[in-house]
Structure formats: structure tokens, C-alpha cells
mmCIF file of N, CA and C in Angstrom:
data_model
loop_
_atom_site.group_PDB
_atom_site.id
_atom_site.type_symbol
_atom_site.label_atom_id
_atom_site.label_comp_id
_atom_site.label_asym_id
_atom_site.label_seq_id
_atom_site.Cartn_x
_atom_site.Cartn_y
_atom_site.Cartn_z
ATOM 1 N N UNK A 400 0.896 -1.304 0.036
ATOM 2 C CA UNK A 400 0.021 -0.038 0.129
ATOM 3 C C UNK A 400 0.812 1.161 -0.041
ATOM 4 N N UNK A 401 0.550 2.127 -1.061
ATOM 5 C CA UNK A 401 1.658 3.546 -0.739
ATOM 6 C C UNK A 401 0.825 4.278 0.133
ATOM 7 N N UNK A 402 1.464 5.136 0.438
ATOM 8 C CA UNK A 402 1.211 6.224 1.727
ATOM 9 C C UNK A 402 -0.024 7.332 1.140
ATOM 10 N N UNK A 403 0.026 7.516 -0.321
ATOM 11 C CA UNK A 403 -0.798 8.321 -0.671
ATOM 12 C C UNK A 403 -2.450 7.485 -0.870
ATOM 13 N N UNK A 404 -2.456 6.448 -0.607
ATOM 14 C CA UNK A 404 -3.782 5.453 -0.903
ATOM 15 C C UNK A 404 -4.097 5.012 0.415
ATOM 16 N N UNK A 405 -3.276 5.645 1.444
ATOM 17 C CA UNK A 405 -3.495 4.880 2.780
ATOM 18 C C UNK A 405 -4.777 5.627 3.265
ATOM 19 N N UNK A 406 -5.575 5.033 4.202
ATOM 20 C CA UNK A 406 -6.809 5.639 4.840
ATOM 21 C C UNK A 406 -6.673 5.481 6.329
ATOM 22 N N UNK A 407 -7.044 6.657 6.729
ATOM 23 C CA UNK A 407 -7.019 6.779 8.136
ATOM 24 C C UNK A 407 -8.332 7.134 9.039
ATOM 25 N N UNK A 408 -8.670 6.501 10.106
ATOM 26 C CA UNK A 408 -9.637 6.891 11.050
ATOM 27 C C UNK A 408 -9.229 8.318 11.817
ATOM 28 N N UNK A 409 -9.738 9.321 11.823
ATOM 29 C CA UNK A 409 -10.064 10.464 12.446
ATOM 30 C C UNK A 409 -11.379 10.369 13.786
ATOM 31 N N UNK A 410 -11.053 10.331 15.064
ATOM 32 C CA UNK A 410 -11.902 10.335 15.957
ATOM 33 C C UNK A 410 -11.904 11.644 16.480
ATOM 34 N N UNK A 411 -13.045 12.226 16.724
ATOM 35 C CA UNK A 411 -12.988 13.307 17.789
ATOM 36 C C UNK A 411 -13.222 13.129 18.907
ATOM 37 N N UNK A 412 -12.500 13.601 20.047
ATOM 38 C CA UNK A 412 -12.602 13.266 21.430
ATOM 39 C C UNK A 412 -13.320 13.935 22.225
ATOM 40 N N UNK A 413 -14.102 13.270 23.368
ATOM 41 C CA UNK A 413 -14.721 14.373 24.057
ATOM 42 C C UNK A 413 -13.675 14.911 25.180
ATOM 43 N N UNK A 414 -13.950 16.293 25.366
ATOM 44 C CA UNK A 414 -13.031 16.961 26.394
ATOM 45 C C UNK A 414 -13.177 16.407 27.753
ATOM 46 N N UNK A 415 -14.280 15.929 28.460
ATOM 47 C CA UNK A 415 -14.333 15.453 29.721
ATOM 48 C C UNK A 415 -13.461 14.151 29.965
ATOM 49 N N UNK A 416 -14.131 13.265 28.958
ATOM 50 C CA UNK A 416 -13.709 11.929 29.255
ATOM 51 C C UNK A 416 -12.720 11.325 28.304
ATOM 52 N N UNK A 417 -12.598 11.626 27.120
ATOM 53 C CA UNK A 417 -11.665 11.449 26.017
ATOM 54 C C UNK A 417 -12.335 10.228 25.159
ATOM 55 N N UNK A 418 -13.470 9.996 25.388
ATOM 56 C CA UNK A 418 -14.492 9.070 24.738
ATOM 57 C C UNK A 418 -14.728 9.305 23.332
ATOM 58 N N UNK A 419 -14.550 8.749 22.354
ATOM 59 C CA UNK A 419 -14.912 9.063 20.854
ATOM 60 C C UNK A 419 -16.497 9.544 20.617
ATOM 61 N N UNK A 420 -16.310 10.667 20.177
ATOM 62 C CA UNK A 420 -17.708 11.316 20.060
ATOM 63 C C UNK A 420 -18.326 10.918 18.488
ATOM 64 N N UNK A 421 -17.378 11.076 17.390
ATOM 65 C CA UNK A 421 -17.804 10.608 16.091
ATOM 66 C C UNK A 421 -16.169 10.238 15.416
ATOM 67 N N UNK A 422 -16.498 9.782 14.316
ATOM 68 C CA UNK A 422 -15.181 9.432 13.606
ATOM 69 C C UNK A 422 -15.363 9.430 11.976
ATOM 70 N N UNK A 423 -14.324 9.866 11.067
ATOM 71 C CA UNK A 423 -14.595 9.726 9.889
ATOM 72 C C UNK A 423 -13.430 9.043 9.004
ATOM 73 N N UNK A 424 -13.317 8.528 8.199
ATOM 74 C CA UNK A 424 -12.508 8.033 7.339
ATOM 75 C C UNK A 424 -11.757 9.012 6.348
ATOM 76 N N UNK A 425 -10.709 9.130 6.163
ATOM 77 C CA UNK A 425 -10.118 9.958 5.079
ATOM 78 C C UNK A 425 -8.807 9.478 4.590
ATOM 79 N N UNK A 426 -8.350 9.820 3.339
ATOM 80 C CA UNK A 426 -7.157 9.302 2.962
ATOM 81 C C UNK A 426 -5.751 10.503 3.266
ATOM 82 N N UNK A 427 -4.775 9.903 3.196
ATOM 83 C CA UNK A 427 -3.667 10.495 3.654
ATOM 84 C C UNK A 427 -3.414 12.126 3.184
ATOM 85 N N UNK A 428 -3.817 12.676 2.212
ATOM 86 C CA UNK A 428 -3.837 13.691 1.754
ATOM 87 C C UNK A 428 -4.894 14.890 2.605
ATOM 88 N N UNK A 429 -5.543 14.023 3.437
ATOM 89 C CA UNK A 429 -6.681 15.077 4.041
ATOM 90 C C UNK A 429 -6.324 15.243 5.475
ATOM 91 N N UNK A 430 -5.393 14.267 5.961
ATOM 92 C CA UNK A 430 -5.236 14.269 7.317
ATOM 93 C C UNK A 430 -4.256 15.516 7.857
ATOM 94 N N UNK A 431 -3.549 16.106 7.401
ATOM 95 C CA UNK A 431 -3.033 17.311 7.641
ATOM 96 C C UNK A 431 -4.244 18.597 7.958
ATOM 97 N N UNK A 432 -5.213 18.725 7.009
ATOM 98 C CA UNK A 432 -6.211 19.585 7.103
ATOM 99 C C UNK A 432 -7.167 19.319 8.589
ATOM 100 N N UNK A 433 -7.250 18.003 8.685
ATOM 101 C CA UNK A 433 -7.791 17.880 10.042
ATOM 102 C C UNK A 433 -7.292 18.211 11.350
ATOM 103 N N UNK A 434 -5.794 17.696 11.255
ATOM 104 C CA UNK A 434 -4.900 18.381 12.364
ATOM 105 C C UNK A 434 -4.638 19.668 12.742
ATOM 106 N N UNK A 435 -4.638 20.213 11.672
ATOM 107 C CA UNK A 435 -4.584 21.644 11.425
ATOM 108 C C UNK A 435 -5.910 22.440 12.103
ATOM 109 N N UNK A 436 -6.862 21.842 11.697
ATOM 110 C CA UNK A 436 -8.416 22.573 12.079
ATOM 111 C C UNK A 436 -8.283 22.114 13.598
ATOM 112 N N UNK A 437 -8.166 20.980 14.082
ATOM 113 C CA UNK A 437 -8.410 20.557 15.477
ATOM 114 C C UNK A 437 -7.186 21.416 16.239
ATOM 115 N N UNK A 438 -6.113 21.958 15.853
ATOM 116 C CA UNK A 438 -5.266 22.601 16.612
ATOM 117 C C UNK A 438 -5.431 23.824 16.754
ATOM 118 N N UNK A 439 -6.273 24.461 15.922
ATOM 119 C CA UNK A 439 -6.698 26.008 15.704
ATOM 120 C C UNK A 439 -8.099 25.729 16.662
ATOM 121 N N UNK A 440 -8.599 24.906 16.799
ATOM 122 C CA UNK A 440 -9.818 24.948 17.840
ATOM 123 C C UNK A 440 -9.598 24.356 19.377
ATOM 124 N N UNK A 441 -8.378 23.640 19.605
ATOM 125 C CA UNK A 441 -8.191 23.106 20.613
ATOM 126 C C UNK A 441 -9.025 21.629 20.779
ATOM 127 N N UNK A 442 -9.156 21.132 19.797
ATOM 128 C CA UNK A 442 -10.278 20.060 19.720
ATOM 129 C C UNK A 442 -9.165 18.847 19.917
ATOM 130 N N UNK A 443 -9.611 17.749 20.506
ATOM 131 C CA UNK A 443 -8.867 16.568 20.866
ATOM 132 C C UNK A 443 -9.373 15.442 19.862
ATOM 133 N N UNK A 444 -8.211 15.144 19.123
ATOM 134 C CA UNK A 444 -8.545 14.071 17.943
ATOM 135 C C UNK A 444 -7.530 12.457 18.185
ATOM 136 N N UNK A 445 -8.152 11.857 17.901
ATOM 137 C CA UNK A 445 -7.068 10.236 17.382
ATOM 138 C C UNK A 445 -7.172 9.935 16.139
ATOM 139 N N UNK A 446 -5.964 9.638 15.882
ATOM 140 C CA UNK A 446 -5.657 9.159 14.328
ATOM 141 C C UNK A 446 -5.124 7.889 14.438
ATOM 142 N N UNK A 447 -5.720 6.838 13.628
ATOM 143 C CA UNK A 447 -5.025 5.331 13.185
ATOM 144 C C UNK A 447 -5.455 5.126 11.908
ATOM 145 N N UNK A 448 -4.471 4.173 11.439
ATOM 146 C CA UNK A 448 -5.091 3.853 10.177
ATOM 147 C C UNK A 448 -6.131 2.771 10.039
ATOM 148 N N UNK A 449 -6.892 3.144 9.335
ATOM 149 C CA UNK A 449 -8.392 2.492 8.825
ATOM 150 C C UNK A 449 -8.095 1.364 8.401
ATOM 151 N N UNK A 450 -8.990 0.363 9.071
ATOM 152 C CA UNK A 450 -8.988 -0.997 8.700
ATOM 153 C C UNK A 450 -9.599 -1.164 7.491
ATOM 154 N N UNK A 451 -9.168 -1.884 6.576
ATOM 155 C CA UNK A 451 -9.458 -2.292 5.168
ATOM 156 C C UNK A 451 -9.955 -3.587 4.902
#
């Protein structure tokens, strides 16, 4: 699997208990955008390779 074809699951985490609130599957090219948005808003996220 080439990195540009890799898929990742990005989960938004609850600020209080850290549980996943929701998740989305994105390709590697989109991960940076989600990370930057989370950093700007102070949102907690967890990123892991998506199961295929």
C-alpha cells in the first residue's frame, strides 16, 4: 500500500472523558487539514490507520 492511498480514521474525542464522539475515514492527503483544524480550535482527536 502506498502512503498516498492510505486511509486513516480520525476520531473526535470528548473533552471530559476522552471517549470518541464521532469518526471519519479520510485519505492521507486530508489528514493534515484535520490536524490543523483541531489545533486551531483546541479539539482533541485520535488518528489511526483505517481497517481495510
